[in-house]
XYZ file of C-alpha atoms in Angstrom:
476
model
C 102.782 105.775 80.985
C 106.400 105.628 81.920
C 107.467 102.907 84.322
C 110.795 103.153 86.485
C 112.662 101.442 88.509
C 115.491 103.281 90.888
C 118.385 101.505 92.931
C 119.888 104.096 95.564
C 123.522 104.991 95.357
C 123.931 102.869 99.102
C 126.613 106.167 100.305
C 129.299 105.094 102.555
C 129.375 106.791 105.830
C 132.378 107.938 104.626
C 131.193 110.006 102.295
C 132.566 108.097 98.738
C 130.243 106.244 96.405
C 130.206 102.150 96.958
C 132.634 101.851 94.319
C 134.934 104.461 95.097
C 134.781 102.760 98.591
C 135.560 99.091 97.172
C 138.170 100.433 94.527
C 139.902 101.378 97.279
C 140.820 97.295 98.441
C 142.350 96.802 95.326
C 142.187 95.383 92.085
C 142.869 91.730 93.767
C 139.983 91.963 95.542
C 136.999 94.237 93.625
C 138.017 92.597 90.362
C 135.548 89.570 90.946
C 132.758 91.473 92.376
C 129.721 91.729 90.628
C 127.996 95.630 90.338
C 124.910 95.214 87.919
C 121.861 95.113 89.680
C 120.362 91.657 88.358
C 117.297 91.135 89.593
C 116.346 95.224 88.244
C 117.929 94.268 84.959
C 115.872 90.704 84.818
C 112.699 92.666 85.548
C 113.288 95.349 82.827
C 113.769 92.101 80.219
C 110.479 90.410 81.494
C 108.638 93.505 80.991
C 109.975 94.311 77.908
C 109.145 90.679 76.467
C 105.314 91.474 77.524
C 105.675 94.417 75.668
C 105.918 97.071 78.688
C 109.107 99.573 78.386
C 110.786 100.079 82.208
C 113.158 103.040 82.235
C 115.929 102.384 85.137
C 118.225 104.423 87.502
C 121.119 102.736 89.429
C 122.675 104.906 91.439
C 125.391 102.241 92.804
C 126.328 101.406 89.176
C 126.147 105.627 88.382
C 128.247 105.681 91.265
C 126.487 108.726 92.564
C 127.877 109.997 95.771
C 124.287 111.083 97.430
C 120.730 110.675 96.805
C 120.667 113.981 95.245
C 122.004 112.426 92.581
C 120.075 109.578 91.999
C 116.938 112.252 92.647
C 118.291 114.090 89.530
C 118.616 111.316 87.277
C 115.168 110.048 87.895
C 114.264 113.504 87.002
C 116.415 113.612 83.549
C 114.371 109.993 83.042
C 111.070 112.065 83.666
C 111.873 114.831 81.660
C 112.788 112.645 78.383
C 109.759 109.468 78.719
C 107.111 111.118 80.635
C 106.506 111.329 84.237
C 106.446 108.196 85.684
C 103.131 106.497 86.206
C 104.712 103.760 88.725
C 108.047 103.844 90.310
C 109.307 100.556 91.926
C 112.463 100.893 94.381
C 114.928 98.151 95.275
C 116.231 98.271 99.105
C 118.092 96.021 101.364
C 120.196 97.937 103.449
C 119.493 101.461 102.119
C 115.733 102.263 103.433
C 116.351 105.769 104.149
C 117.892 106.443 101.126
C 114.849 105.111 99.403
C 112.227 106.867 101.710
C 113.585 109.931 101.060
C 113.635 109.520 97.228
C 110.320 108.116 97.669
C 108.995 110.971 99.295
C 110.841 113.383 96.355
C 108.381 111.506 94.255
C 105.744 111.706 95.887
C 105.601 115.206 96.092
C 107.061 116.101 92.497
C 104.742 113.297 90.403
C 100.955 113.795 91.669
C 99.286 110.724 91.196
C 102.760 108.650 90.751
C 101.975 105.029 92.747
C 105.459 103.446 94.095
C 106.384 100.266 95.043
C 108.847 98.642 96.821
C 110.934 95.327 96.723
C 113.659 93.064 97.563
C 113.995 90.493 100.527
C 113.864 92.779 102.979
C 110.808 94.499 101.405
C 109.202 90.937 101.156
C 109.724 89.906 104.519
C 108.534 93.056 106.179
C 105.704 94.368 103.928
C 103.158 94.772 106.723
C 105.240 97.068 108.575
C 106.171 98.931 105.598
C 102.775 99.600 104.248
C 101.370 100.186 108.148
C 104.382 102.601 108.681
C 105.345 104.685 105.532
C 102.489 106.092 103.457
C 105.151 107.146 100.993
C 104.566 103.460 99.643
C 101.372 101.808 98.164
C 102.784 98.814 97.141
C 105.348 96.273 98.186
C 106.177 93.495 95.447
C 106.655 90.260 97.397
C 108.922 87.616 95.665
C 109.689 87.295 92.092
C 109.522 91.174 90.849
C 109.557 90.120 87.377
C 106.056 88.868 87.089
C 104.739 91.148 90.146
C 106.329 94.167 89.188
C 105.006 94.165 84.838
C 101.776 93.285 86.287
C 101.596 95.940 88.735
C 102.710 98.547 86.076
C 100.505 97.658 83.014
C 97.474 97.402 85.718
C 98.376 100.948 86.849
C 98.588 102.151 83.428
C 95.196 100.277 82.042
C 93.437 101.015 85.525
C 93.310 97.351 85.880
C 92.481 95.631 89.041
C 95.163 95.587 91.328
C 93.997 92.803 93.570
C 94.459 90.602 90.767
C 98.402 91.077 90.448
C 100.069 87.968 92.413
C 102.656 89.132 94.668
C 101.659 92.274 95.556
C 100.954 93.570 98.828
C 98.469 97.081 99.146
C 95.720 98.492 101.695
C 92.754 97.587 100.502
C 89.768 100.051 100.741
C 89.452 99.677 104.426
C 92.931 100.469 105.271
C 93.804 96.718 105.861
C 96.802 95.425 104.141
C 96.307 92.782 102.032
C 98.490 90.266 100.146
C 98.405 88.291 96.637
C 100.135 85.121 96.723
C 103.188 85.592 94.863
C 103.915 83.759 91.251
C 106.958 81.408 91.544
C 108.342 81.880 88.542
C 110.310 79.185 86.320
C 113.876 80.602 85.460
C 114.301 79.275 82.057
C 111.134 81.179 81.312
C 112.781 84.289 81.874
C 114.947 86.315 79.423
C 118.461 86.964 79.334
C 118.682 90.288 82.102
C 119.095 93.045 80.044
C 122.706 94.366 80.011
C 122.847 98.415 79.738
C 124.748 98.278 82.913
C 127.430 96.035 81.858
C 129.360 98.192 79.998
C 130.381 100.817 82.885
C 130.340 98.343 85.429
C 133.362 96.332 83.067
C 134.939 100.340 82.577
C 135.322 100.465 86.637
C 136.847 97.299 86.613
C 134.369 94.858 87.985
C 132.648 91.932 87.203
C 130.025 90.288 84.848
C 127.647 88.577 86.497
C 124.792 85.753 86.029
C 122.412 83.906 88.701
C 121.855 80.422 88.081
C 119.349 79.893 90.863
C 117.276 82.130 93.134
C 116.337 81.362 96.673
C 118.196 78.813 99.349
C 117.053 75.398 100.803
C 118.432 76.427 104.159
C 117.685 78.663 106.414
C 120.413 80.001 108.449
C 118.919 82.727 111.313
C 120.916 85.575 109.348
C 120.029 85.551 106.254
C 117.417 87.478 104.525
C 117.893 84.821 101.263
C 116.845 81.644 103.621
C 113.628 83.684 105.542
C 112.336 84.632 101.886
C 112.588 81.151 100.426
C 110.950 79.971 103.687
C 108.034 82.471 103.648
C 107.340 81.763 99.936
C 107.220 78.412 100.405
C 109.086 74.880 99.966
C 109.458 75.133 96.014
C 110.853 78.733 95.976
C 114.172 77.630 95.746
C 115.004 76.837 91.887
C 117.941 76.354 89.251
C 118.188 77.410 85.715
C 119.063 74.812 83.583
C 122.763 74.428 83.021
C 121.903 74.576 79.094
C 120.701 78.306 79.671
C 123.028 78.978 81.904
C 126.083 78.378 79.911
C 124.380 79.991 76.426
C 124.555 83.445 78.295
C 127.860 83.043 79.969
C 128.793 82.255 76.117
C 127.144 85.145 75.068
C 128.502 87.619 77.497
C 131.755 86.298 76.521
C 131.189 86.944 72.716
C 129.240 90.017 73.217
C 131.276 91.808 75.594
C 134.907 89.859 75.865
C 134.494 89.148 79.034
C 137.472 87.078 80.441
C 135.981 86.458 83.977
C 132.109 86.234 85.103
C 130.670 86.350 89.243
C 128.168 83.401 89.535
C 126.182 85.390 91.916
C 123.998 82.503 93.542
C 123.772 82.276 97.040
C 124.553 79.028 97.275
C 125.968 77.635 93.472
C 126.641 74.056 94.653
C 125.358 72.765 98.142
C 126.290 69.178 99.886
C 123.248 67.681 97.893
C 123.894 64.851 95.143
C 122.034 66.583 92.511
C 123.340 70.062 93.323
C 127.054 67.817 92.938
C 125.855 66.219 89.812
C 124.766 69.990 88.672
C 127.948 71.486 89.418
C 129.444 68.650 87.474
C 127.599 69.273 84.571
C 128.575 72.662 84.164
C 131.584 72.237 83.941
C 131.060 69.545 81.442
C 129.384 71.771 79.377
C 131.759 74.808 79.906
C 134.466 72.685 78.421
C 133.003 70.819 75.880
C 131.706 73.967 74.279
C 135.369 75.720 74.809
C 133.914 78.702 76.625
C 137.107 79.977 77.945
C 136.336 82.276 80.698
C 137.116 82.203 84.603
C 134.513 82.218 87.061
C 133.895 82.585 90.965
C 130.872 80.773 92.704
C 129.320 81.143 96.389
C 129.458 77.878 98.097
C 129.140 76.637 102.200
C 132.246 74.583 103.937
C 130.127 71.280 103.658
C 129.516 72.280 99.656
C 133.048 70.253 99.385
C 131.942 66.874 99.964
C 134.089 65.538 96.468
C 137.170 67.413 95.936
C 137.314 66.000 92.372
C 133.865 67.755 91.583
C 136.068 71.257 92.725
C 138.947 70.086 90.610
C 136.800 69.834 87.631
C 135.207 72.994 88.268
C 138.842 74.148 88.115
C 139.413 72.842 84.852
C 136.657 74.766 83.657
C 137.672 78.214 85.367
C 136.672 78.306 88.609
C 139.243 80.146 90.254
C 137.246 82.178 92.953
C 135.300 80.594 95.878
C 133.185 82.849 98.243
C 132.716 80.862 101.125
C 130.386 81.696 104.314
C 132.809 80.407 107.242
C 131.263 83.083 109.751
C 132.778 81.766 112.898
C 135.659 78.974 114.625
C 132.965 78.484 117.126
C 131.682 75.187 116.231
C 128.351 76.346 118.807
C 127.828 79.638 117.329
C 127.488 78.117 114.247
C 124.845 76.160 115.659
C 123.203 79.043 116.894
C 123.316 80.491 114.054
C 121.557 77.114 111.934
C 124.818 76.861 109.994
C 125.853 73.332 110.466
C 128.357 72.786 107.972
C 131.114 71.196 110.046
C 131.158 67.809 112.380
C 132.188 68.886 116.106
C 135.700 68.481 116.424
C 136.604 69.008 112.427
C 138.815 71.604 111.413
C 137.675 73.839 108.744
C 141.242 74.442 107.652
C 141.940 71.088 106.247
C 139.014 71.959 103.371
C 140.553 75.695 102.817
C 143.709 74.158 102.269
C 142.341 71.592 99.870
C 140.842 74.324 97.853
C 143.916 76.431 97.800
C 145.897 73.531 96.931
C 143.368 72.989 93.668
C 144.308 76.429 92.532
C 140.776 77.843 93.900
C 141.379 81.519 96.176
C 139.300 81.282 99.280
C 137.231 84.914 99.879
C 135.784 84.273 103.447
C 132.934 85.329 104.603
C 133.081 86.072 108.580
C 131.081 86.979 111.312
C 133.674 88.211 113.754
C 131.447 90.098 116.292
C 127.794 89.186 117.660
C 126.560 90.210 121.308
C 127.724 87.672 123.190
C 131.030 86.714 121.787
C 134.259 85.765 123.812
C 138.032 86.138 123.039
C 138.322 82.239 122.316
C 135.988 82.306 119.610
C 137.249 85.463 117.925
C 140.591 83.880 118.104
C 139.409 80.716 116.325
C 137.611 82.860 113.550
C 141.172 85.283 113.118
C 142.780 81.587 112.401
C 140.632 80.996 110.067
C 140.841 83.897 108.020
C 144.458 83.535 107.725
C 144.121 80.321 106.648
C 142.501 81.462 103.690
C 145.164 83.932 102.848
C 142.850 86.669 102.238
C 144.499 89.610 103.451
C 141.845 92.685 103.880
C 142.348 94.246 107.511
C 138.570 95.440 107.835
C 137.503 91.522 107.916
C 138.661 92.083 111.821
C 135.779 95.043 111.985
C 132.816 92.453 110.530
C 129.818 92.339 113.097
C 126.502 90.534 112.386
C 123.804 92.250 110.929
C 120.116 91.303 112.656
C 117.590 92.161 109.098
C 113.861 92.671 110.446
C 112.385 89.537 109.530
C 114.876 87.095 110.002
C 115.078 84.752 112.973
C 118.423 86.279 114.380
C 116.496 89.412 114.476
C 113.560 87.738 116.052
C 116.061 85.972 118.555
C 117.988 89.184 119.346
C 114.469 91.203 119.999
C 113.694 88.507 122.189
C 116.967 88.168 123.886
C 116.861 92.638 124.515
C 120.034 92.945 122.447
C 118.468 95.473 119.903
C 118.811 99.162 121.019
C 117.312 100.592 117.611
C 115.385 97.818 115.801
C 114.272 99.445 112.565
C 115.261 99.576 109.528
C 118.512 97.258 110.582
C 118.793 95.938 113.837
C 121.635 97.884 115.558
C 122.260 96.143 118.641
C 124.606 95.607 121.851
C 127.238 93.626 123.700
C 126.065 92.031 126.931
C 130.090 92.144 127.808
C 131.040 95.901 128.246
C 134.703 94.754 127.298
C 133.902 93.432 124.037
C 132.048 96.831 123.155
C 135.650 98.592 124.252
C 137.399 96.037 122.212
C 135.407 96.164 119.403
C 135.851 100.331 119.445
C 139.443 100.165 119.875
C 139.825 98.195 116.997
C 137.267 100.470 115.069
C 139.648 103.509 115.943
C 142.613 101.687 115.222
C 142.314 99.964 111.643
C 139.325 102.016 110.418
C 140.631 105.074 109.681
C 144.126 104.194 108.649
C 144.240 102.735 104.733
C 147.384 101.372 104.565
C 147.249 99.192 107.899
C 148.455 96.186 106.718
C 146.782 92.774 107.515
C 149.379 91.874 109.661
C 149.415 94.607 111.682
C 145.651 94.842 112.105
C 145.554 91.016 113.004
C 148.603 91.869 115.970
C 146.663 94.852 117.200
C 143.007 92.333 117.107
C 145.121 89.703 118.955
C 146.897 91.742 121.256
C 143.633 93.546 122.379
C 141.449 90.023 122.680
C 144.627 89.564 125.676
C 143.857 92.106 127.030
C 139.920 91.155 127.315
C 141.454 87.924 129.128
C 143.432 89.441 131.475
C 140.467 92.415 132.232
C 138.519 89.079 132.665
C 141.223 87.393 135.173
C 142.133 90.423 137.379
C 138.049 91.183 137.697
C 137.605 87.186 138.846
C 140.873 87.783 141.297
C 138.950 90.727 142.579
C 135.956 89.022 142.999
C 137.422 86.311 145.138
């Protein structure tokens, strides 16, 4: 029985491919992004160490420019192993495009069982399986222990219900859930690599994980619900033994010169996360590995700047950092407490930039009930951290079903479409005309310059103000 697992394409609603849509930043900025689809590539390695053969399609990596595509490689898989006994799809922001590819299966492969993963899969399996019959499974957690499972009880008519971490109807209709196997990451193999080689052709990065999960939970994010659903111990870390023998062997294997640690959260405010981060780059240097690197950290990750200069030493030159907002209450709102009220968040940008460390924010700019101060204060950050990529004024939060900002914006009768993202809207009409003007004006236009986008964002926010002052004046 062939197994296979399929990644959509994730089309632009511009029509181009995701790469084609990121090559188009520049080499500056898509140079340190990772493309391989870890946790699909760590799955196919499990399975293959218990002896089960997964055939994949990646469609982002393929860089197909429509389902169609991906549709026809699955196909070309089909035609050359078999026709797939199991098909397992990864989704987080691309549900229709795997519905629809589901449903191609469905009706070409009689008998074919599919299943479905990824956070958003995990946190909303009940809906998924109540709502799409196009589905019998959803893997929930860890796919590399769910997902083998699932396959080699397909294909040895096995009992299902005895695969942890999957959810399924049971005979009655009801949908039933295994608890999921939390797996330990030094136990797993090195991901397999097939992808690496066109995905270092297109000009992007290697990439490795060194932990899976987060210990916090921030309403947003899809990362913090999962680790919260599966429990206080789903947050782990790979040694920093293992971790460094496949860096070295990525560099050896495929001269890589720069690798995306693509954690969540590399190095948090934690003393053992510091002493962690430490001992990396002890062992980075010691063993002579010379190769740059970028991590994902939070503002408050920073709490020794000699633990960042060290880091430095050993390569890091990249930080992705999740500012989201100036507003020191949104970021309460939003569980992010990473800064003391009345600290300035530019004093630690500057710190890292002054290490040698570039500074990729990560903003929220727009949420339902933001004002003109705050977007200011966010638009000063960002040009603190000299990152200069117009469409970071565009950036609007993203409610994913299962999260508590989704929960909260339900509540709240911000969502006008809830499903399969939360599309919602601005309680102040202005900001909805703002927020379209600058759509109109920087979206379309490629070679808008930062500058110019951030005069046309600022000019427009005083605007909002003085809409806001002549309808007060009006009032009285």
């Amino acid at each position: 029985m062939t197994a296979l697992l399929v990644n959509p394409p994730g089309v632009r609603a511009n029509g181009r491919s995701y790469v084609g849509a990121q090559k188009l930043w520049g080499p500056w900025v898509y140079s340190s992004m990772p493309m391989e689809h870890l946790g699909m590539m760590s799955i196919k390695a499990y399975a293959a160490s218990q002896g089960l053969d997964i055939a994949t399609v990646n469609g982002l990596v393929a860089g197909h420019v429509g389902v169609e595509q991906t549709w026809q490689a699955m196909h070309d898989v089909a035609r050359v192993a078999g026709t797939p006994g199991v098909v397992g799809f990864s989704c987080i922001d691309t549900f229709a495009e795997v519905v629809w590819l589901a449903q191609r299966a469905r009706e070409s492969w009689p008998g074919v069982q599919i299943a479905l993963g990824n956070a958003i899969a995990t946190l909303n399996y009940e809906r998924i399986l109540r709502q799409y019959d196009c589905f019998d499974f959803v893997v929930v957690g860890d796919g590399e222990v769910g997902f083998t499972r699932l396959a080699s009880a397909v294909a040895n008519g096995d009992e299902i219900a005895d695969v942890p971490g999957v959810a399924r109807r049971d005979a009655q209709g009801q949908i039933v859930c295994s608890p999921s196997a939390l797996i330990d990451l030094d136990r797993l193999p090195r991901a397999a690599r097939e992808e690496l080689p066109t995905v270092l052709d297109d000009g992007f990065s290697a990439a490795v994980f060194t932990t899976r999960g987060c210990p916090y939970r921030c309403t947003f994010c899809g990362t913090g619900a999962t680790s919260a659903l599966l429990g206080r111990n789903s947050y782990r870390a790979k040694s920093v033994d293992s971790v460094v023998d496949e860096i070295a062997y990525l560099v050896s294997d495929f001269d890589i010169n720069f690798v995306s640690i693509t954690d969540d959260l590399f190095v948090s405010k934690h003393p053992g996360s510091q002493q962690r981060a430490a001992e990396f780059a002890n062992a980075i240097l010691r063993r002579g590995i010379g190769v740059n690197f970028m991590i994902d950290i939070r503002l408050d990750s920073v709490v020794d700047l000699d633990v960042f200069r060290h880091l430095h030493r050993a390569g890091l030159r990249r930080v992705f950092v999740g500012l989201e907002t100036g507003s020191y209450d949104q970021l309460r709102a939003y569980r992010k407490q990473i800064i003391n009220r009345g600290q300035d968040p530019v004093d630690t940008i500057n710190a890292l930039l002054q290490v040698g460390i570039d500074v990729i924010p990560g903003t929220i700019m727009f949420h339902p009930t933001v004002r003109p101060e705050e977007l200011r204060e966010t638009a000063r950050l960002l040009r603190a951290t000299q990152y200069r990529h117009p469409f970071k004024f565009l950036s609007k939060v993203t409610p994913y079903p299962g999260t508590p900002l989704y929960q909260a914006y339900s509540a709240a009768g911000y969502l006008d479409d809830e499903w399969p993202l939360g599309q919602w809207e601005f309680a102040d009409p202005e900001a909805a005309r703002v927020y379209a003007d600058l759509v109109a004006r920087i979206a379309p236009d490629a070679d808008i310059s930062f500058d110019e986008a951030e005069a046309f964002f600022l000019a427009r926010l005083d605007e909002w103000d003085n809409t806001a002052v002549d309808g007060e004046a009006l009032r009285c």
